[in-house]
Amino acid sequence: MRHCVLVTGGAGYIGSHTLVELLSNEIEVIVVDNFCNSSKEALRRVEEITKKSIKLYPYDCCDKELLEEVFRQNTFDAVIHFAGYKAVGESVRVPLKYFRNNLISTLNLLELSEKYQVKNFIFSSSATVYGVPKTVPVSEESEIFAMSPYGQSKCMIEQMLTSFSKAHSDWNIAILRYFNPIGAHPSGKIGEEPRGIPNNLLPYITQVAIGKLPYLTVFGKDYPTEDGTCIRDYIHVCDLACGHLLALRKLYTNCGRVVYNLGTGKGYSVLEVIHAFEEASGLKIPYQIGPRREGDVPQNFASVEKAKKELNFVAKYDLHQMCEDAWRWQQKNPKGYQEE
Ligand code: NAD
Ligand code: UD1
C-alpha cells in the first residue's frame, strides 16, 4: 500500500532530514511550514537529493481554517508534527509565544485529524521533559518534569495526546523524545541553520571553526562528571530521521499510544565533543571555560532499549561522523541556505 504523510515543520532541521528518509522509502509527503525558522531552499534541496517532488502549503498551523484546506484537499494516512518553537532561553522570556504556537498548532492538527479520520500521529517531544534526571540513562518510564516554558509545552502536549488516545482506542500515536540531534545529511546539502548566534553546542563549534565566532565558551567545568563538563546524548540527525520511519511503520501495526527515546544511549562531555570535532575537521577550536548556563543539567543520556526492542532502532553514526557531517555542511554553506 502506498502511504502519504502530512509533515508539519518539514523545512526545519529535523523535518528536512526526515523528508529525505520518507521520500527515499517511497512515502509521499505533503509539507506545511510557515518558514518562521527555515527557508524554502531546504525543500528544494530535499527534492534535489531524493529526485522526488514535495507538495507544499506555506501555512501557519495555528490558522485552523487554512490548515483545514490541507486536510480537505489531500488524502494522507499519518501526520508527523515537527512544527513548533524550540529555543529554551527565549521561551523563558516570552512564554506565551511558546504556549500559543506549540499548543495551538497541535490542538488544530488533532481536531482536524479527528474530523478527517487520520488516525496515525507522530509528535516531536524532547529529552527536556526529563528535567534533572535522578539517574541516567533515563528510560521512558522516568518521571517527566519540565523546567522551562518550552519543556512545559512538550509535557502538556504529551498529556493532551495521552488523553486523546484514551478517548480514541483506534488511534495510533507515537511520542518521540529526541536527545541531542547534531550533524547533517552526508551530501552536505541540508543541515541545521540557526538564526543569529547559535544556542546549541555543535552549531556554535562549527561557526567558530569557520571563523564566524572567535571562540567557544564552555558552560561550566565544575560538574560532577569525569572532566567536569556536562554530558549529553548526541544523535546524528539522519539516525533520528530513520527513527521516524520506524515509528511510522509501528503505527501502521495499530499499536495505540507509544513513547520512545531516540538517542544513542552514549553520553559525551562537552570537552569530548570539542576534541571529536577537532579530529574530524583537523582544526583547533579555541575555547574558554565560563560559568554554568542556567537550567543546564549535569548529565542526560537515553536508555535506548525500548526503541531497539520495539522499533528495531539502533543509531548507526558515531560522534566522529556526526562532527564530520556537521563540518561538511558548514563548509559548503557558510551562509546557510542564503547562499543561492
Ligand atoms: P526547526 O525550527 O528547524 O523546525 C521547525 C519548523 O517548523 C521550521 O521549519 C518552522 O518554520 C516551522 N514552524 C514553526 N511553527 C510553525 C507553525 N505554527 N506553522 C507552520 N510551521 C511552523 O526545529 P527542529 O530542530 O527541526 O525541531 C523540530 C521539532 O523537534 C520541534 O518541535 C522541536 O521542539 C523538537 N525538538 C528539537 C530538538 C533539537 O535539538 N533540534 C530536540 C528535541 C525536540
Ligand atoms: C538544549 C536545551 C534543551 C533542548 C536541547 C536540544 C537548554 C537549557 N536546554 O539542551 O531543552 O531539548 O538543547 O535542542 O537550553 N554548551 C557549551 N557552550 C555553548 C553551548 C552549549 O558549553 O556555547 C554546552 C551546554 O552547557 C551543554 C552542552 O554543551 O552541556 C549541550 O548544549 P546544547 O547543545 O545547548 O543542548 P542541551 O543543553 O542538551
PDB file of C-alpha atoms and ligand atoms in Angstrom, residues 86 88-89 126-128 148 150 178-181 198-204 216-220 223 229-232 234 270 293-297, ligand 2:
ATOM      1  CA  LYS A  86      12.321  25.317  20.290  1.00  0.00           C
ATOM      2  CA  VAL A  88      14.624  27.245  25.645  1.00  0.00           C
ATOM      3  CA  GLY A  89      16.074  30.621  26.685  1.00  0.00           C
ATOM      4  CA  SER A 126      12.271  16.198  23.736  1.00  0.00           C
ATOM      5  CA  ALA A 127      14.621  14.827  26.367  1.00  0.00           C
ATOM      6  CA  THR A 128      13.983  18.150  28.079  1.00  0.00           C
ATOM      7  CA  SER A 148      11.162  25.887  31.023  1.00  0.00           C
ATOM      8  CA  TYR A 150       9.382  25.199  26.146  1.00  0.00           C
ATOM      9  CA  TYR A 178      14.718  13.274  20.957  1.00  0.00           C
ATOM     10  CA  PHE A 179      18.038  13.617  22.706  1.00  0.00           C
ATOM     11  CA  ASN A 180      20.589  15.995  21.092  1.00  0.00           C
ATOM     12  CA  PRO A 181      20.368  15.912  17.291  1.00  0.00           C
ATOM     13  CA  PRO A 198      23.597  29.598  17.989  1.00  0.00           C
ATOM     14  CA  ASN A 199      22.417  28.384  21.407  1.00  0.00           C
ATOM     15  CA  ASN A 200      23.416  24.784  20.871  1.00  0.00           C
ATOM     16  CA  LEU A 201      26.893  23.338  21.121  1.00  0.00           C
ATOM     17  CA  LEU A 202      27.581  21.890  17.667  1.00  0.00           C
ATOM     18  CA  PRO A 203      26.413  24.846  15.559  1.00  0.00           C
ATOM     19  CA  TYR A 204      28.446  27.096  17.860  1.00  0.00           C
ATOM     20  CA  LEU A 216      33.579  28.819  22.261  1.00  0.00           C
ATOM     21  CA  THR A 217      32.635  29.308  25.889  1.00  0.00           C
ATOM     22  CA  VAL A 218      32.316  26.018  27.758  1.00  0.00           C
ATOM     23  CA  PHE A 219      29.487  26.480  30.209  1.00  0.00           C
ATOM     24  CA  GLY A 220      30.970  25.196  33.462  1.00  0.00           C
ATOM     25  CA  TYR A 223      30.002  19.482  37.244  1.00  0.00           C
ATOM     26  CA  THR A 229      31.746  19.371  31.798  1.00  0.00           C
ATOM     27  CA  CYS A 230      28.147  18.338  31.061  1.00  0.00           C
ATOM     28  CA  ILE A 231      27.291  15.060  29.391  1.00  0.00           C
ATOM     29  CA  ARG A 232      24.695  14.675  26.632  1.00  0.00           C
ATOM     30  CA  TYR A 234      24.283  13.375  20.743  1.00  0.00           C
ATOM     31  CA  VAL A 270      31.461  18.998  26.103  1.00  0.00           C
ATOM     32  CA  ARG A 293      24.448  28.119  31.960  1.00  0.00           C
ATOM     33  CA  GLU A 294      21.246  28.444  33.944  1.00  0.00           C
ATOM     34  CA  GLY A 295      18.973  25.442  33.544  1.00  0.00           C
ATOM     35  CA  ASP A 296      21.688  23.019  32.346  1.00  0.00           C
ATOM     36  CA  VAL A 297      21.609  19.528  33.831  1.00  0.00           C
TER      37      VAL A 297
HETATM   38  C1  UD1 B   2      19.304  22.358  24.951  1.00  0.00           C
HETATM   39  C2  UD1 B   2      18.055  22.713  25.691  1.00  0.00           C
HETATM   40  C3  UD1 B   2      17.104  21.515  25.664  1.00  0.00           C
HETATM   41  C4  UD1 B   2      16.815  21.090  24.215  1.00  0.00           C
HETATM   42  C5  UD1 B   2      18.174  20.781  23.560  1.00  0.00           C
HETATM   43  C6  UD1 B   2      18.045  20.389  22.122  1.00  0.00           C
HETATM   44  C7  UD1 B   2      18.753  24.346  27.402  1.00  0.00           C
HETATM   45  C8  UD1 B   2      18.931  24.605  28.839  1.00  0.00           C
HETATM   46  N1  UD1 B   2      18.387  23.094  27.049  1.00  0.00           N
HETATM   47  O1  UD1 B   2      19.831  21.242  25.585  1.00  0.00           O
HETATM   48  O2  UD1 B   2      15.889  21.827  26.292  1.00  0.00           O
HETATM   49  O3  UD1 B   2      15.991  19.947  24.186  1.00  0.00           O
HETATM   50  O4  UD1 B   2      19.003  21.954  23.618  1.00  0.00           O
HETATM   51  O5  UD1 B   2      17.573  21.479  21.373  1.00  0.00           O
HETATM   52  O6  UD1 B   2      18.892  25.229  26.568  1.00  0.00           O
HETATM   53  N2  UD1 B   2      27.396  24.260  25.707  1.00  0.00           N
HETATM   54  C9  UD1 B   2      28.551  24.983  25.935  1.00  0.00           C
HETATM   55  N3  UD1 B   2      28.740  26.128  25.206  1.00  0.00           N
HETATM   56  C10 UD1 B   2      27.861  26.555  24.254  1.00  0.00           C
HETATM   57  C11 UD1 B   2      26.690  25.788  24.028  1.00  0.00           C
HETATM   58  C12 UD1 B   2      26.488  24.652  24.773  1.00  0.00           C
HETATM   59  O7  UD1 B   2      29.369  24.622  26.781  1.00  0.00           O
HETATM   60  O8  UD1 B   2      28.095  27.608  23.650  1.00  0.00           O
HETATM   61  C13 UD1 B   2      27.172  23.027  26.484  1.00  0.00           C
HETATM   62  C14 UD1 B   2      25.930  23.076  27.333  1.00  0.00           C
HETATM   63  O9  UD1 B   2      26.213  23.582  28.607  1.00  0.00           O
HETATM   64  C15 UD1 B   2      25.533  21.601  27.370  1.00  0.00           C
HETATM   65  C16 UD1 B   2      26.053  21.030  26.054  1.00  0.00           C
HETATM   66  O10 UD1 B   2      27.003  21.970  25.579  1.00  0.00           O
HETATM   67  O11 UD1 B   2      26.204  20.977  28.408  1.00  0.00           O
HETATM   68  C17 UD1 B   2      24.977  20.839  25.030  1.00  0.00           C
HETATM   69  O12 UD1 B   2      24.273  22.061  24.914  1.00  0.00           O
HETATM   70  P1  UD1 B   2      23.052  22.276  23.893  1.00  0.00           P
HETATM   71  O13 UD1 B   2      23.510  21.916  22.539  1.00  0.00           O
HETATM   72  O14 UD1 B   2      22.522  23.648  24.125  1.00  0.00           O
HETATM   73  O15 UD1 B   2      21.997  21.165  24.318  1.00  0.00           O
HETATM   74  P2  UD1 B   2      21.302  20.904  25.759  1.00  0.00           P
HETATM   75  O16 UD1 B   2      21.861  21.761  26.810  1.00  0.00           O
HETATM   76  O17 UD1 B   2      21.339  19.451  25.995  1.00  0.00           O
END
